[in-house]
CSV table of C-alpha atoms in Angstrom, one decimal:
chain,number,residue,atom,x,y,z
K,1,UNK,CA,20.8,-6.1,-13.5
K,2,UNK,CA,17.9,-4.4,-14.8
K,3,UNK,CA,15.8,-7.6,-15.5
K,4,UNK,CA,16.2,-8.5,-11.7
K,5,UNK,CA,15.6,-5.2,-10.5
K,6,UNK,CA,11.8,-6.0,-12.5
K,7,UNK,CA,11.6,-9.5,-10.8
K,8,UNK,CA,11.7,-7.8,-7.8
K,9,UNK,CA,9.9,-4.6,-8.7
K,10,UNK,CA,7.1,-7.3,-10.5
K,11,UNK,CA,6.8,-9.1,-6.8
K,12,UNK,CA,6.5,-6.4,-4.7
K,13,UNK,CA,3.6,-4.8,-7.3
K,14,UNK,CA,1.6,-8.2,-7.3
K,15,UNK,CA,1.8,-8.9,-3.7
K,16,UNK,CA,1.5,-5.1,-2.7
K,17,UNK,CA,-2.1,-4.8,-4.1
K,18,UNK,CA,-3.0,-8.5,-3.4
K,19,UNK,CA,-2.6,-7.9,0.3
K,20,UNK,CA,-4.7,-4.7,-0.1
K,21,UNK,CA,-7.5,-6.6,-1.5
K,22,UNK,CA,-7.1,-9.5,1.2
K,23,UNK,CA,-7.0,-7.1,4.5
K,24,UNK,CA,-9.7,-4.6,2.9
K,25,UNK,CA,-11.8,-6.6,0.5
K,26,UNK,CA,-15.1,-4.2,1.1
K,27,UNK,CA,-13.3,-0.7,-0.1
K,28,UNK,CA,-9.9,-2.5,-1.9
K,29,UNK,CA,-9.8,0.0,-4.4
K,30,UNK,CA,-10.2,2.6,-2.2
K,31,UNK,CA,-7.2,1.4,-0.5
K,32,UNK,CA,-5.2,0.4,-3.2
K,33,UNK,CA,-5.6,3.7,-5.1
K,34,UNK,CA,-4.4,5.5,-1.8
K,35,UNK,CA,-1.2,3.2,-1.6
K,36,UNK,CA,-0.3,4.3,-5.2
K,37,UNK,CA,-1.0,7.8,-4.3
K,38,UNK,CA,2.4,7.6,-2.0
K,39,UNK,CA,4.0,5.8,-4.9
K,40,UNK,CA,3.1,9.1,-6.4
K,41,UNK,CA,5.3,11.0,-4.2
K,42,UNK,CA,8.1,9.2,-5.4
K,43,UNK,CA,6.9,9.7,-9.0
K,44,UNK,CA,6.6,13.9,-8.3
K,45,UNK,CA,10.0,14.0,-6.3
K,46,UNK,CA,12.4,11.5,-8.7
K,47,UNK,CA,12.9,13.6,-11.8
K,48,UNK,CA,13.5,16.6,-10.0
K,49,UNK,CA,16.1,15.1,-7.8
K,50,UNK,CA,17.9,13.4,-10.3
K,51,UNK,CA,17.9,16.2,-12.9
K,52,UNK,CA,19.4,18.5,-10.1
K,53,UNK,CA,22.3,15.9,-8.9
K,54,UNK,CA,23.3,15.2,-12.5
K,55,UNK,CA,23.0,19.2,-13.4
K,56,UNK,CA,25.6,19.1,-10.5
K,57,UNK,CA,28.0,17.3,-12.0
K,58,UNK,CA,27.8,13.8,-10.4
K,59,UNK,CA,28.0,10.9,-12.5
K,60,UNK,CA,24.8,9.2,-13.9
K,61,UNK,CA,26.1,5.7,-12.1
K,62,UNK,CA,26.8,7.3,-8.9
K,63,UNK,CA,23.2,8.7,-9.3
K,64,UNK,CA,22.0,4.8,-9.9
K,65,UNK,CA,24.1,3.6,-6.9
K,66,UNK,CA,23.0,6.3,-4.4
K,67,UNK,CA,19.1,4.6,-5.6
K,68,UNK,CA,21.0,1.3,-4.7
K,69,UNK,CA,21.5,1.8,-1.6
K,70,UNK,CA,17.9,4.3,-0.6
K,71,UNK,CA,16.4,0.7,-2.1
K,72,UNK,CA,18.4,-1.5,0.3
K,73,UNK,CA,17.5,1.1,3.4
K,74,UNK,CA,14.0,0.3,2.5
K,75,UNK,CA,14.2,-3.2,2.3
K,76,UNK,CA,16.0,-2.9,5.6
K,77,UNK,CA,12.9,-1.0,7.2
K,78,UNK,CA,10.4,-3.2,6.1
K,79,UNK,CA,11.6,-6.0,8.0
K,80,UNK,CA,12.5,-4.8,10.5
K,81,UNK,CA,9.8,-2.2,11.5
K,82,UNK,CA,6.9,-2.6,8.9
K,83,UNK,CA,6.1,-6.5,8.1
K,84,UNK,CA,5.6,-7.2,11.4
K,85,UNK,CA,3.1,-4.8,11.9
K,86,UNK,CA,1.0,-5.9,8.9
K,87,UNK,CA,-2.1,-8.4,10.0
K,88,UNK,CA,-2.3,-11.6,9.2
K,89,UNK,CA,-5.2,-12.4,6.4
K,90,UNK,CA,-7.0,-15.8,6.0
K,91,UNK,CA,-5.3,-18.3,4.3
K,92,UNK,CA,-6.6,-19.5,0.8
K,93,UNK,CA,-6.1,-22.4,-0.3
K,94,UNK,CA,-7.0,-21.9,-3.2
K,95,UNK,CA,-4.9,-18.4,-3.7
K,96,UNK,CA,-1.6,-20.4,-4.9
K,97,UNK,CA,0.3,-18.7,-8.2
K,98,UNK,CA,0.4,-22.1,-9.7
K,99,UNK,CA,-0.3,-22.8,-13.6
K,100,UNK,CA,-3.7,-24.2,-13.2
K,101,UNK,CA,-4.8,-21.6,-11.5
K,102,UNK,CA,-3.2,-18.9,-13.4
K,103,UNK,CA,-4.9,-20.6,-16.4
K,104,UNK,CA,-8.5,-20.5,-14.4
K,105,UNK,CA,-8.0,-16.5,-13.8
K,106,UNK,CA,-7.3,-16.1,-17.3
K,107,UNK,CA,-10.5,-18.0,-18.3
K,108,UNK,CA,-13.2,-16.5,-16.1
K,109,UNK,CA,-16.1,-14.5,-17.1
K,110,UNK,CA,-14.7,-10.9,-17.7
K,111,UNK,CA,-10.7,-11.7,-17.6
K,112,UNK,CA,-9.9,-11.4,-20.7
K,113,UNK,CA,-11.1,-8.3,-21.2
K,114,UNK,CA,-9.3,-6.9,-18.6
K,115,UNK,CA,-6.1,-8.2,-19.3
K,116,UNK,CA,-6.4,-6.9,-22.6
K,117,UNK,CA,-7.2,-3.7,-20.9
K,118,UNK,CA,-4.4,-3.6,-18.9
K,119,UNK,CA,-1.5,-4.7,-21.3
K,120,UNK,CA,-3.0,-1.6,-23.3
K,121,UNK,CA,-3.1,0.8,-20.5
K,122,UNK,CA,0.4,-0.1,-19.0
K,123,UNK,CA,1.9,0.0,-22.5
K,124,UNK,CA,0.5,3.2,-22.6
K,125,UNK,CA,1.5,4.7,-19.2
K,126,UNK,CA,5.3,3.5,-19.8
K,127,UNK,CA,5.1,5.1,-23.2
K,128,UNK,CA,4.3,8.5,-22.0
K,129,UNK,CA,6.6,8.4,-18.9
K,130,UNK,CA,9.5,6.9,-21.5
K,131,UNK,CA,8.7,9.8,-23.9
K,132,UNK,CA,7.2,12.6,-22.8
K,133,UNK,CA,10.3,14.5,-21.2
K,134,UNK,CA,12.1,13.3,-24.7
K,135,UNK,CA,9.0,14.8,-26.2
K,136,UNK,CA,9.0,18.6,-25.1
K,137,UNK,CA,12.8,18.4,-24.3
K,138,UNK,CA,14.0,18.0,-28.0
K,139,UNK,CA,10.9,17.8,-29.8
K,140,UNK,CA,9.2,20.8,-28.7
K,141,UNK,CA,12.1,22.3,-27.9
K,142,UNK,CA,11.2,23.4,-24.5
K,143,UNK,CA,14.1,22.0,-21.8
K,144,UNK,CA,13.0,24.1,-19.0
K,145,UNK,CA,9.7,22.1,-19.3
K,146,UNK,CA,10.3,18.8,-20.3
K,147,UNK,CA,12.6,18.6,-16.9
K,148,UNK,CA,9.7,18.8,-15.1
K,149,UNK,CA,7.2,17.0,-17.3
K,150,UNK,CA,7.0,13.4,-15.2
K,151,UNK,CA,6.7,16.0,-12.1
K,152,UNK,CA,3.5,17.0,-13.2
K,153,UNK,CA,2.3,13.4,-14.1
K,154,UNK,CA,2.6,12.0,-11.2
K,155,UNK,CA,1.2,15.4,-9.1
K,156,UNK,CA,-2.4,14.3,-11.0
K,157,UNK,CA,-2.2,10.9,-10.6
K,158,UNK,CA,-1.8,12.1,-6.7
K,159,UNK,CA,-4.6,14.2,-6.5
K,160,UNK,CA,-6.5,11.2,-8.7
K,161,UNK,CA,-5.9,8.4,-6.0
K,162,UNK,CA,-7.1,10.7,-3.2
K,163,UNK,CA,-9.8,12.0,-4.8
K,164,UNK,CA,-11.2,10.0,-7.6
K,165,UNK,CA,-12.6,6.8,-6.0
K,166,UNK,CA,-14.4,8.5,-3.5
K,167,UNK,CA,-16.7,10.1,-6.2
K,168,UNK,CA,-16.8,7.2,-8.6
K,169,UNK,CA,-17.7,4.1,-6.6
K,170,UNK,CA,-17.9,1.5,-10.2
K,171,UNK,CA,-15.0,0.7,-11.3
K,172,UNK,CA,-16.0,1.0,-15.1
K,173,UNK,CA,-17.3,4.5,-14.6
K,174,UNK,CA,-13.8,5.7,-13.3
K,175,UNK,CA,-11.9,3.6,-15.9
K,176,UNK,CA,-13.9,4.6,-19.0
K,177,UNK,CA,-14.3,8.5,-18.1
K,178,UNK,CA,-11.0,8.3,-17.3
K,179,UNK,CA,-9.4,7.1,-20.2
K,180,UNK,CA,-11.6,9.1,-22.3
K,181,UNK,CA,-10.6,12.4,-20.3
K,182,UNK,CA,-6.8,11.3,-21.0
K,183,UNK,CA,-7.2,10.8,-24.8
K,184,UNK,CA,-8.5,14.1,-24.9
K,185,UNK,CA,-6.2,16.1,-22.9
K,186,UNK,CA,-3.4,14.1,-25.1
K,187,UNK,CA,-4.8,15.2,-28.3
K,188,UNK,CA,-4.9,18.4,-27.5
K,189,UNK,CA,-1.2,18.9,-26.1
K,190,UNK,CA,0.0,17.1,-29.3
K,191,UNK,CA,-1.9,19.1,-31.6
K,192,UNK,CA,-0.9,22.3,-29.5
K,193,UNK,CA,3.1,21.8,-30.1
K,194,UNK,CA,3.7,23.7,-27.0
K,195,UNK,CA,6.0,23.2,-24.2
K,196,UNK,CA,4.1,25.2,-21.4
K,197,UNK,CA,0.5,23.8,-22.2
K,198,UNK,CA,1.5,20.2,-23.1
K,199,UNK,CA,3.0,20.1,-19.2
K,200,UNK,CA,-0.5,21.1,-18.2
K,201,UNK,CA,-2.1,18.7,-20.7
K,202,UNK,CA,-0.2,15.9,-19.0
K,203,UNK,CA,-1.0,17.1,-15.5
K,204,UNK,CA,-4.5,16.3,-16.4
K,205,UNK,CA,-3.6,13.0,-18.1
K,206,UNK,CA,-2.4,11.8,-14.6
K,207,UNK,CA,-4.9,13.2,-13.1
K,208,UNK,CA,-7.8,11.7,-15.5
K,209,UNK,CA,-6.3,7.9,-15.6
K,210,UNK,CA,-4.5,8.0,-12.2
K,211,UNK,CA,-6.7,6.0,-10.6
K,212,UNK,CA,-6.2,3.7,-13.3
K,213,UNK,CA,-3.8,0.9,-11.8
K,214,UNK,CA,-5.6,0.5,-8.6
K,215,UNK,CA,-9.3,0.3,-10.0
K,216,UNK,CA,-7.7,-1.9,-13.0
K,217,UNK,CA,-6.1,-4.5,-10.3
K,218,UNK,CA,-9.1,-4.6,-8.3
K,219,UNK,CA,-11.3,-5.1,-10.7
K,220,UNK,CA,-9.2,-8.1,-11.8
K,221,UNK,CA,-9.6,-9.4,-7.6
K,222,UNK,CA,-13.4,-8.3,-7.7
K,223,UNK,CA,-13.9,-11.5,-10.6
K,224,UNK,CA,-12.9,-14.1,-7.6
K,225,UNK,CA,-11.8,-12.4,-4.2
K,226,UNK,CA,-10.2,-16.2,-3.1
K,227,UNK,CA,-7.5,-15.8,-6.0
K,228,UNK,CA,-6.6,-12.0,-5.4
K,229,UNK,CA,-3.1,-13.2,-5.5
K,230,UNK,CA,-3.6,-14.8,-8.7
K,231,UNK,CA,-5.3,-12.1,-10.5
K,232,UNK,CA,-2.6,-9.9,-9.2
K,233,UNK,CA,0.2,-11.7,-10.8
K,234,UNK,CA,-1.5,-12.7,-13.7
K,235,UNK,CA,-2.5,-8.7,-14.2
K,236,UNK,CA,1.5,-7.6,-13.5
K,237,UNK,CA,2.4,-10.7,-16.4
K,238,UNK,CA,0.1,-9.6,-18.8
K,239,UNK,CA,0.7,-5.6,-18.2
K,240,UNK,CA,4.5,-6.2,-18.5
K,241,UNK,CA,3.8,-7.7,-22.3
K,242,UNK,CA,2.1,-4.4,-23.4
K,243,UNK,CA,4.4,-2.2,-21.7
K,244,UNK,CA,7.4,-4.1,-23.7
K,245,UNK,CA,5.6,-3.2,-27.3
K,246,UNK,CA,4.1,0.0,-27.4
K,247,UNK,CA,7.1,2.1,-26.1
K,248,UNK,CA,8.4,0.5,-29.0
K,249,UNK,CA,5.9,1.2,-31.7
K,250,UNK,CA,5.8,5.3,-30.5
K,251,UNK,CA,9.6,5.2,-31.1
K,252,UNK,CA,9.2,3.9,-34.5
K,253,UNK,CA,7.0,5.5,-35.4
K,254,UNK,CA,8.4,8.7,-34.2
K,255,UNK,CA,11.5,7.4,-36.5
K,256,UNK,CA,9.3,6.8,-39.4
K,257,UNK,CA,7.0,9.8,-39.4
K,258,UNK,CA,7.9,12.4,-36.7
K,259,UNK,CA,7.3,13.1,-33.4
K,260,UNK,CA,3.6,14.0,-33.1
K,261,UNK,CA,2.6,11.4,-35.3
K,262,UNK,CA,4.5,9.0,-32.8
K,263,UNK,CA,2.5,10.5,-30.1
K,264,UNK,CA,-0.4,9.8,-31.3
K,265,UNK,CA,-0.1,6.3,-30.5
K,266,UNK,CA,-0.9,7.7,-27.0
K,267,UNK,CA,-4.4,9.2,-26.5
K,268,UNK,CA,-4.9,6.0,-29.4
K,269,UNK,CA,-4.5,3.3,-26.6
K,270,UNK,CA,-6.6,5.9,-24.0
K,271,UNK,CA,-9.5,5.5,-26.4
K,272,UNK,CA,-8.9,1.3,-26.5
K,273,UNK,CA,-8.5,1.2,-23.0
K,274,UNK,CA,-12.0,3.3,-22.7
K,275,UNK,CA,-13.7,1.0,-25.3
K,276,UNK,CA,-12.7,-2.0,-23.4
K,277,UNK,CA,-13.9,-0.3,-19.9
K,278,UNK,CA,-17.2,0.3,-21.1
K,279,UNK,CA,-17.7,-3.6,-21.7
K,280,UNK,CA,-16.9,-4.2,-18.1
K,281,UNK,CA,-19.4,-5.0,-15.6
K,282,UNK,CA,-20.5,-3.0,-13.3
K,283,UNK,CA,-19.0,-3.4,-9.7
């Protein structure tokens, strides 16, 4: 059930910021960063709600199946009341997901780098949203903290999206400061080993690389505007891979050497991600 629930999740992602880049292709990012700002919303309001109705005593299933049906509702909503309302964009011709040109995306001047960007920076986001409430919960020790860990996140990657791209207008800028800014802020939470200023710490992790996914993604469409679609599915493929391993490699390592070495993995990838931003070109 899970590996259809990230089909879907994978479609709506790809197709979401495709059609961003198609209706708006002069400020895309701009636009796409402010969509993921409401996703933020979610992101701020989730953990909170969830930690309260299992504190209450309802069953963690019952929890998954009152998401089942808010999910349905939605789906319900958009057809009904929301597709219609979304123009129609030029056709491409040329904009099919097919192999061949999933294979010319992948081999254009500048692709590779970002892909290798984002399977580093995605592996990286799911690792700390995986971990980090794990992290100051039992780790740290700090319960009362780690509930609302993710809430904090996702409250700077807010304030990223609706600020960030109207101050840096390159998409390299914002993804190399960015990154850098979230490896430091990482470091020095770890190294802190406390509850209180490790959930500030994170708050300006989301804040720093908020902005991240959007400026990522339409960097990736800014390579070859007539294959946004492409570049968008070929991004959520590739960013899926790194988000599989690195989880991974923080828990063993956690497992093999403790909990702030495992960590470490994290403002690690930050620093990858920003070396890798720094070669991009400048749009």
């Amino acid at each position: 059930c899970y590996a259809i629930f990230g089909v879907s999740y994978g479609i709506v992602d790809s197709l979401a910021s495709s059609l961003m880049s198609d209706l708006f292709p002069e400020e895309s990012g701009k636009k796409m960063s402010y969509m993921r700002a409401v996703y933020c919303l979610g992101g701020m309001l989730a953990p909170v709600l969830l930690s309260k109705l299992l504190e209450s005593g309802l069953e963690w299933n019952k929890v998954v199946l009152m998401a089942g049906a808010l999910s349905v509702l939605i789906a319900v909503f958009y057809v009904l009341f929301t597709s219609p309302r979304i123009p129609e964009t030029e056709a491409v011709p040329e904009d099919r997901v097919s192999f061949s040109n999933f294979r010319a995306f992948v081999f254009q001047k500048g692709a590779i780098r970002v892909i290798l960007f984002g399977m580093m920076y995605y592996g990286h986001q799911i690792g700390l949203t995986i971990w980090i409430v794990q992290y100051i919960t039992h780790y740290l020790n700090e319960p009362t903290w780690g509930s609302y860990a993710l809430s904090f996140y996702w409250i700077g990657a807010l304030l990223s999206r609706l600020t960030l791209p109207n101050f840096f207008r390159q998409h390299r800028k914002l993804l190399l400061f960015g990154n850098l800014g979230a490896a430091l802020w990482l470091s020095i939470g770890i190294l802190s080993g406390n509850g209180p200023l490790m959930c500030l710490m994170v708050f300006m992790v989301g804040f720093s690389e908020g902005s991240t996914v959007p400026m990522m993604v339409d960097y990736a469409c800014s390579l070859d505007r007539r294959m946004s679609t492409t570049a968008c599915s070929a991004m959520v493929f590739f960013d899926n891979i790194g988000s599989m391993f690195i989880p991974a490699v923080i828990g063993a390592m956690i497992s093999a050497s403790g909990a702030k070495t495992g960590f470490l993995v994290l403002p690690l990838t930050s620093l990858v991600c920003a070396f890798l931003a720094a070669g991009m070109k400048k749009t």
